[in-house]
mmCIF file of C-alpha atoms in Angstrom:
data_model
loop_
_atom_site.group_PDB
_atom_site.id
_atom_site.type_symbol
_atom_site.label_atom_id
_atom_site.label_comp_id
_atom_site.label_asym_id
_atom_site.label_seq_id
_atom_site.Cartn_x
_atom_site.Cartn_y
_atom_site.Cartn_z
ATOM 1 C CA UNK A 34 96.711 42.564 80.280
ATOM 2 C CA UNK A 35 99.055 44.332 78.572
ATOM 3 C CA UNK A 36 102.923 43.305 77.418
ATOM 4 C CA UNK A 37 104.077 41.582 79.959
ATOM 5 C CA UNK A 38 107.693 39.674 80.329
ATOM 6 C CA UNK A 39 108.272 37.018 82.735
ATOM 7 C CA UNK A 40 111.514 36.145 84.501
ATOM 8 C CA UNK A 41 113.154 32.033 85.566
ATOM 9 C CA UNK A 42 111.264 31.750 88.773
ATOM 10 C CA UNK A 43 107.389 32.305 87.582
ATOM 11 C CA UNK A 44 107.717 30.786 84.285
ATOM 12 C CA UNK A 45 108.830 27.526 86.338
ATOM 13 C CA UNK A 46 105.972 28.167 88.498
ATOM 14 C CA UNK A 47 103.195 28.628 85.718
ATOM 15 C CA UNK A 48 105.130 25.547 84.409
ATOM 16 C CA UNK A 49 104.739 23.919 87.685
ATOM 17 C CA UNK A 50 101.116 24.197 87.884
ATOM 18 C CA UNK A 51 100.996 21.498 85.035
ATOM 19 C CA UNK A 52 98.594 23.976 83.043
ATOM 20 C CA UNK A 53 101.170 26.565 81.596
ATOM 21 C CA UNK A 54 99.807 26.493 77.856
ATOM 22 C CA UNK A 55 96.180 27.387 79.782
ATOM 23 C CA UNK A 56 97.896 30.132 82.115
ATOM 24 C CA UNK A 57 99.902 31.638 79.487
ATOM 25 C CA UNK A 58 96.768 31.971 76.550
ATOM 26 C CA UNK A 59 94.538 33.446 79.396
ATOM 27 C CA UNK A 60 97.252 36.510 80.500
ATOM 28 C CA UNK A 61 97.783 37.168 76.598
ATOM 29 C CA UNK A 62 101.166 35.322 76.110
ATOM 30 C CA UNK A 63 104.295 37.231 77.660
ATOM 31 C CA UNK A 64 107.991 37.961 76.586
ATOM 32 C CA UNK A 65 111.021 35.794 77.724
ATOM 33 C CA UNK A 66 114.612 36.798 77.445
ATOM 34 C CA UNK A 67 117.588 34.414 76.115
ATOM 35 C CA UNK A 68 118.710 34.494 79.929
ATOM 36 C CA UNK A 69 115.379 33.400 80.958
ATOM 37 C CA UNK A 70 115.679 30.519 78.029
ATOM 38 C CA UNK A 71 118.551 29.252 79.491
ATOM 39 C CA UNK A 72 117.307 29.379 83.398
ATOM 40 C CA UNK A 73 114.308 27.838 83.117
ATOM 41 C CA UNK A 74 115.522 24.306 82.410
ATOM 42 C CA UNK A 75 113.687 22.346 84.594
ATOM 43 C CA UNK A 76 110.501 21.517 87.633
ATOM 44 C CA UNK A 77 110.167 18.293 90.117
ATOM 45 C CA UNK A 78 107.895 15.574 89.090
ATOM 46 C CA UNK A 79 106.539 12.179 89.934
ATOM 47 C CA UNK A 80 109.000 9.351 90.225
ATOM 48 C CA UNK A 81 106.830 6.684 88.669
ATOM 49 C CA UNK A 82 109.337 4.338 90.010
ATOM 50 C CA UNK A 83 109.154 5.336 93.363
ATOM 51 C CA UNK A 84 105.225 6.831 94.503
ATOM 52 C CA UNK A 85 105.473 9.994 96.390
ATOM 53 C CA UNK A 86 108.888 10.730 95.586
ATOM 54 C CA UNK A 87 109.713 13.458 93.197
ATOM 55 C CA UNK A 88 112.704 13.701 90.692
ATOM 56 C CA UNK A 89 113.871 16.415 88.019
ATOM 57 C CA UNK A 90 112.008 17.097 84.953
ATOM 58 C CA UNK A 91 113.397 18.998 82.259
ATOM 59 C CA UNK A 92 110.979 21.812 81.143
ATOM 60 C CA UNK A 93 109.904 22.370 77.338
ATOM 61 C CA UNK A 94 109.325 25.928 76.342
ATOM 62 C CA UNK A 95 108.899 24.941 72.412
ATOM 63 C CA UNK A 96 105.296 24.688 72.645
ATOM 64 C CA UNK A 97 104.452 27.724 74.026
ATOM 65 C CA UNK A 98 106.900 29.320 71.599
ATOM 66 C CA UNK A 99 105.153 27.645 68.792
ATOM 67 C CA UNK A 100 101.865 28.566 69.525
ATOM 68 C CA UNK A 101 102.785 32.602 70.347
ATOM 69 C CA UNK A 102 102.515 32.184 73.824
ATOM 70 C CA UNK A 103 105.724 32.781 74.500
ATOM 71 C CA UNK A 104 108.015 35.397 72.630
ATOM 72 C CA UNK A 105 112.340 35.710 72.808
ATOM 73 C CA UNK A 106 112.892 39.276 72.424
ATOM 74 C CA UNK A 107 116.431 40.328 72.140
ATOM 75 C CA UNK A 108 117.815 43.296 74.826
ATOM 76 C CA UNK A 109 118.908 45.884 72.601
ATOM 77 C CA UNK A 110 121.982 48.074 73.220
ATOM 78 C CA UNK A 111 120.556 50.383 75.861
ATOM 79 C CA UNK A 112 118.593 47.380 77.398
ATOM 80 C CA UNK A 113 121.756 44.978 77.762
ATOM 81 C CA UNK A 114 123.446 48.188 79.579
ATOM 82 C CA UNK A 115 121.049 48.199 82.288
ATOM 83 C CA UNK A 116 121.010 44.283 81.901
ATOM 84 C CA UNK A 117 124.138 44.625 83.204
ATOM 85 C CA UNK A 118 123.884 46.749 85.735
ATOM 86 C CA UNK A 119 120.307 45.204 87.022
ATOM 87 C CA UNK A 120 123.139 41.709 86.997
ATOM 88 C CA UNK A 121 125.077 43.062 90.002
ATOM 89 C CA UNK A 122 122.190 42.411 92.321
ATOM 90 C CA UNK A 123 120.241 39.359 90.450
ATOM 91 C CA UNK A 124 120.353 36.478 88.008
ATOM 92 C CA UNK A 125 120.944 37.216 84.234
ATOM 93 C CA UNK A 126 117.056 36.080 84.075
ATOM 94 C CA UNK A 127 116.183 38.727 86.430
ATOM 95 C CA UNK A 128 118.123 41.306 85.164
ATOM 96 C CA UNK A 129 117.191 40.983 81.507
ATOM 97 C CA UNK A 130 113.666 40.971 82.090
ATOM 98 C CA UNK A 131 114.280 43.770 84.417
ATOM 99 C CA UNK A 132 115.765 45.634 81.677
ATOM 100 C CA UNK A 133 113.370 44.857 78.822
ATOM 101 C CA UNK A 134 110.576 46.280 81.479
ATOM 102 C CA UNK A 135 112.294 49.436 82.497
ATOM 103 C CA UNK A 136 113.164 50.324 78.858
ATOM 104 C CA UNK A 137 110.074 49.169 77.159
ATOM 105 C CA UNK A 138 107.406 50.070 79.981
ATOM 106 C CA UNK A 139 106.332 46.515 80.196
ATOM 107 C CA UNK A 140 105.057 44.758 83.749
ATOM 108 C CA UNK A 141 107.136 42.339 84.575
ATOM 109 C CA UNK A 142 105.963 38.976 86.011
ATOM 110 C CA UNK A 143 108.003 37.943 89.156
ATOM 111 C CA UNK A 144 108.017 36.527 92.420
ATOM 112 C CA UNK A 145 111.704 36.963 93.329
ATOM 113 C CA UNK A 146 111.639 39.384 96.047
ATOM 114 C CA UNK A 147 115.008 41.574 95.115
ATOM 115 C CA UNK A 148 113.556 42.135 91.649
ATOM 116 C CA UNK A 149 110.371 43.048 92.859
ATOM 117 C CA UNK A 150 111.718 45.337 95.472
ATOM 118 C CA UNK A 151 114.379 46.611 92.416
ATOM 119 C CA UNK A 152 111.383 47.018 90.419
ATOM 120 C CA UNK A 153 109.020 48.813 91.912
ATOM 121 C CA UNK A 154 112.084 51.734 93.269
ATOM 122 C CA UNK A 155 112.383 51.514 89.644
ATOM 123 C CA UNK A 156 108.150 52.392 88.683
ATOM 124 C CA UNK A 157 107.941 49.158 86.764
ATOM 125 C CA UNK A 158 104.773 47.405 87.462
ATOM 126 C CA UNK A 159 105.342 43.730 88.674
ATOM 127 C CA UNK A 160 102.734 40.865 88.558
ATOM 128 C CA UNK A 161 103.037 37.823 90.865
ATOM 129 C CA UNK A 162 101.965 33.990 89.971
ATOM 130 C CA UNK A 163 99.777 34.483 92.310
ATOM 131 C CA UNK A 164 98.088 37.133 90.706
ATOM 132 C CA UNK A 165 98.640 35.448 87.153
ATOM 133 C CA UNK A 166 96.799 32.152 87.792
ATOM 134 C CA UNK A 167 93.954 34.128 89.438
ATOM 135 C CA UNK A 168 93.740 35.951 86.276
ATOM 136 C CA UNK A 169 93.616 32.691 84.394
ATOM 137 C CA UNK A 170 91.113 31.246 87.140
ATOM 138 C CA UNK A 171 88.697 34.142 86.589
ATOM 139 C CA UNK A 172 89.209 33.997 82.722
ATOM 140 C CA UNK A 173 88.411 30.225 82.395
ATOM 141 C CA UNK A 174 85.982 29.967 85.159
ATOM 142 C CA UNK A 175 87.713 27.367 86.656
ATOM 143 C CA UNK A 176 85.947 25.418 89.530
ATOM 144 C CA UNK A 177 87.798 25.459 93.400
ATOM 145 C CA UNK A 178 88.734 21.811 92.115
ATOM 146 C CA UNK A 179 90.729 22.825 89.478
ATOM 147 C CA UNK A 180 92.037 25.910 91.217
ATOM 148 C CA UNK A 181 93.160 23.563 93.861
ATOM 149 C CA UNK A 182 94.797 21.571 91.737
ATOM 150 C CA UNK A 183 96.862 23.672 89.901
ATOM 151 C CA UNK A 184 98.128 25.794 93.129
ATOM 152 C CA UNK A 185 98.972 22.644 94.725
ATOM 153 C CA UNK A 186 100.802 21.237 91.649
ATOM 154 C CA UNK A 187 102.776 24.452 91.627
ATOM 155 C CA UNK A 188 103.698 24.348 95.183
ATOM 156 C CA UNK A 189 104.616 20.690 94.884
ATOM 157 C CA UNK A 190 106.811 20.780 91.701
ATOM 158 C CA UNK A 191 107.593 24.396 91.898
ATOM 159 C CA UNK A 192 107.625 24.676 95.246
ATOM 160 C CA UNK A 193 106.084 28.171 95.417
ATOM 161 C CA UNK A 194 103.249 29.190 97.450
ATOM 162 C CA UNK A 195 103.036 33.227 97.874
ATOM 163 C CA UNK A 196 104.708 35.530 100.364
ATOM 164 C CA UNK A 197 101.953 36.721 102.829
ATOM 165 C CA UNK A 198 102.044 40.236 101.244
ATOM 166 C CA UNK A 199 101.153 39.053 98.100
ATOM 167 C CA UNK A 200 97.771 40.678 96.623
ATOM 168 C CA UNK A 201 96.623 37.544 95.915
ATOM 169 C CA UNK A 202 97.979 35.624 98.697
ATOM 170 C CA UNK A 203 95.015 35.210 100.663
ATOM 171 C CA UNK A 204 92.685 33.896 97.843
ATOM 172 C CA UNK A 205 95.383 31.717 96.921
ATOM 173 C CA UNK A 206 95.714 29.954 100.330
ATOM 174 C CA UNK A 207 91.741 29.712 100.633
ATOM 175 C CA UNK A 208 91.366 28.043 97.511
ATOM 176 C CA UNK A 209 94.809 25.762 98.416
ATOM 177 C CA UNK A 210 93.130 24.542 101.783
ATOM 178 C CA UNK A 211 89.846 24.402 100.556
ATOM 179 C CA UNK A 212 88.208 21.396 98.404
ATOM 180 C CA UNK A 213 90.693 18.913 99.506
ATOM 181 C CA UNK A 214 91.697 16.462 96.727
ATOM 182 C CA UNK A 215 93.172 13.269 98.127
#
């Protein structure tokens, strides 16, 4: 895949799915924005008080930073411009990553439906989760087990699952339903 950068809502999702480091290495690492930095603070998780309740878990980028899978890039000039303008309709995340992909030619990764829509009027080339972790599930041969897994972590601590007109939407709710883990 080429340069990709990825806005608040899927990096919590890959985050989510419990296997971000794994997502991330298998799409090539992608670009995050300050804006995106600061929005993607946190996921739901276990209460290991309380089984089968969920609280708020704060969400550690420095990893992926360290090992190149994620890279801050700064909006220059002309890209904090249309930052700006992109900011009238969306998030900061949104509309920085929005800007970075218009100016720089770069798909961007989201599943937020007005930056999508923005996006494509736009001719940037947007990538789902959906279609990331199938990426990732084809790259690393995962079984349906860990498939599973990983799409049900994300729906339970992103809570994402993908819009029916996703491209990937119906492999992802096969392999969701299918091989039941307990």
């Amino acid at each position: 895949m080429s340069d990709k950068i990825v806005d608040s809502c899927t990096l919590i999702n890959l985050y989510g799915s419990a296997r971000p480091l794994d997502i991330l290495g298998a799409c090539g690492g992608m670009h995050v924005t300050p804006q995106v930095r600061k929005e993607s603070l946190g996921i739901r998780a276990d209460d290991p008080e309380n089984p089968g309740e969920l609280l708020s878990a704060s969400i550690d980028l420095n990893a992926a930073i360290e090992k190149g899978l994620l890279t801050t890039c700064e909006l220059s000039a002309r890209e904090f411009e249309l930052m700006v303008a992109y900011a009238r309709e969306l998030d900061d995340g949104e509309a920085s990553s929005l800007a970075i992909a218009q100016v720089r030619g770069w798909r961007l990764a989201s599943d937020d439906k007005k930056a999508r829509r923005i996006a494509k009027e736009d001719g940037i080339i947007v990538i789902s989760t959906a279609e990331l972790v199938h990426h990732w599930s084809l790259q690393a041969r995962l079984s349906d087990t860990e498939i599973a897994a990983a799409l049900r972590a994300i729906a339970r601590y992103a809570r994402f699952t993908p819009p029916a007109d996703d491209s990937c939407a119906e492999w992802w709710r096969g392999h969701e339903e299918s091989d039941q883990i307990p």
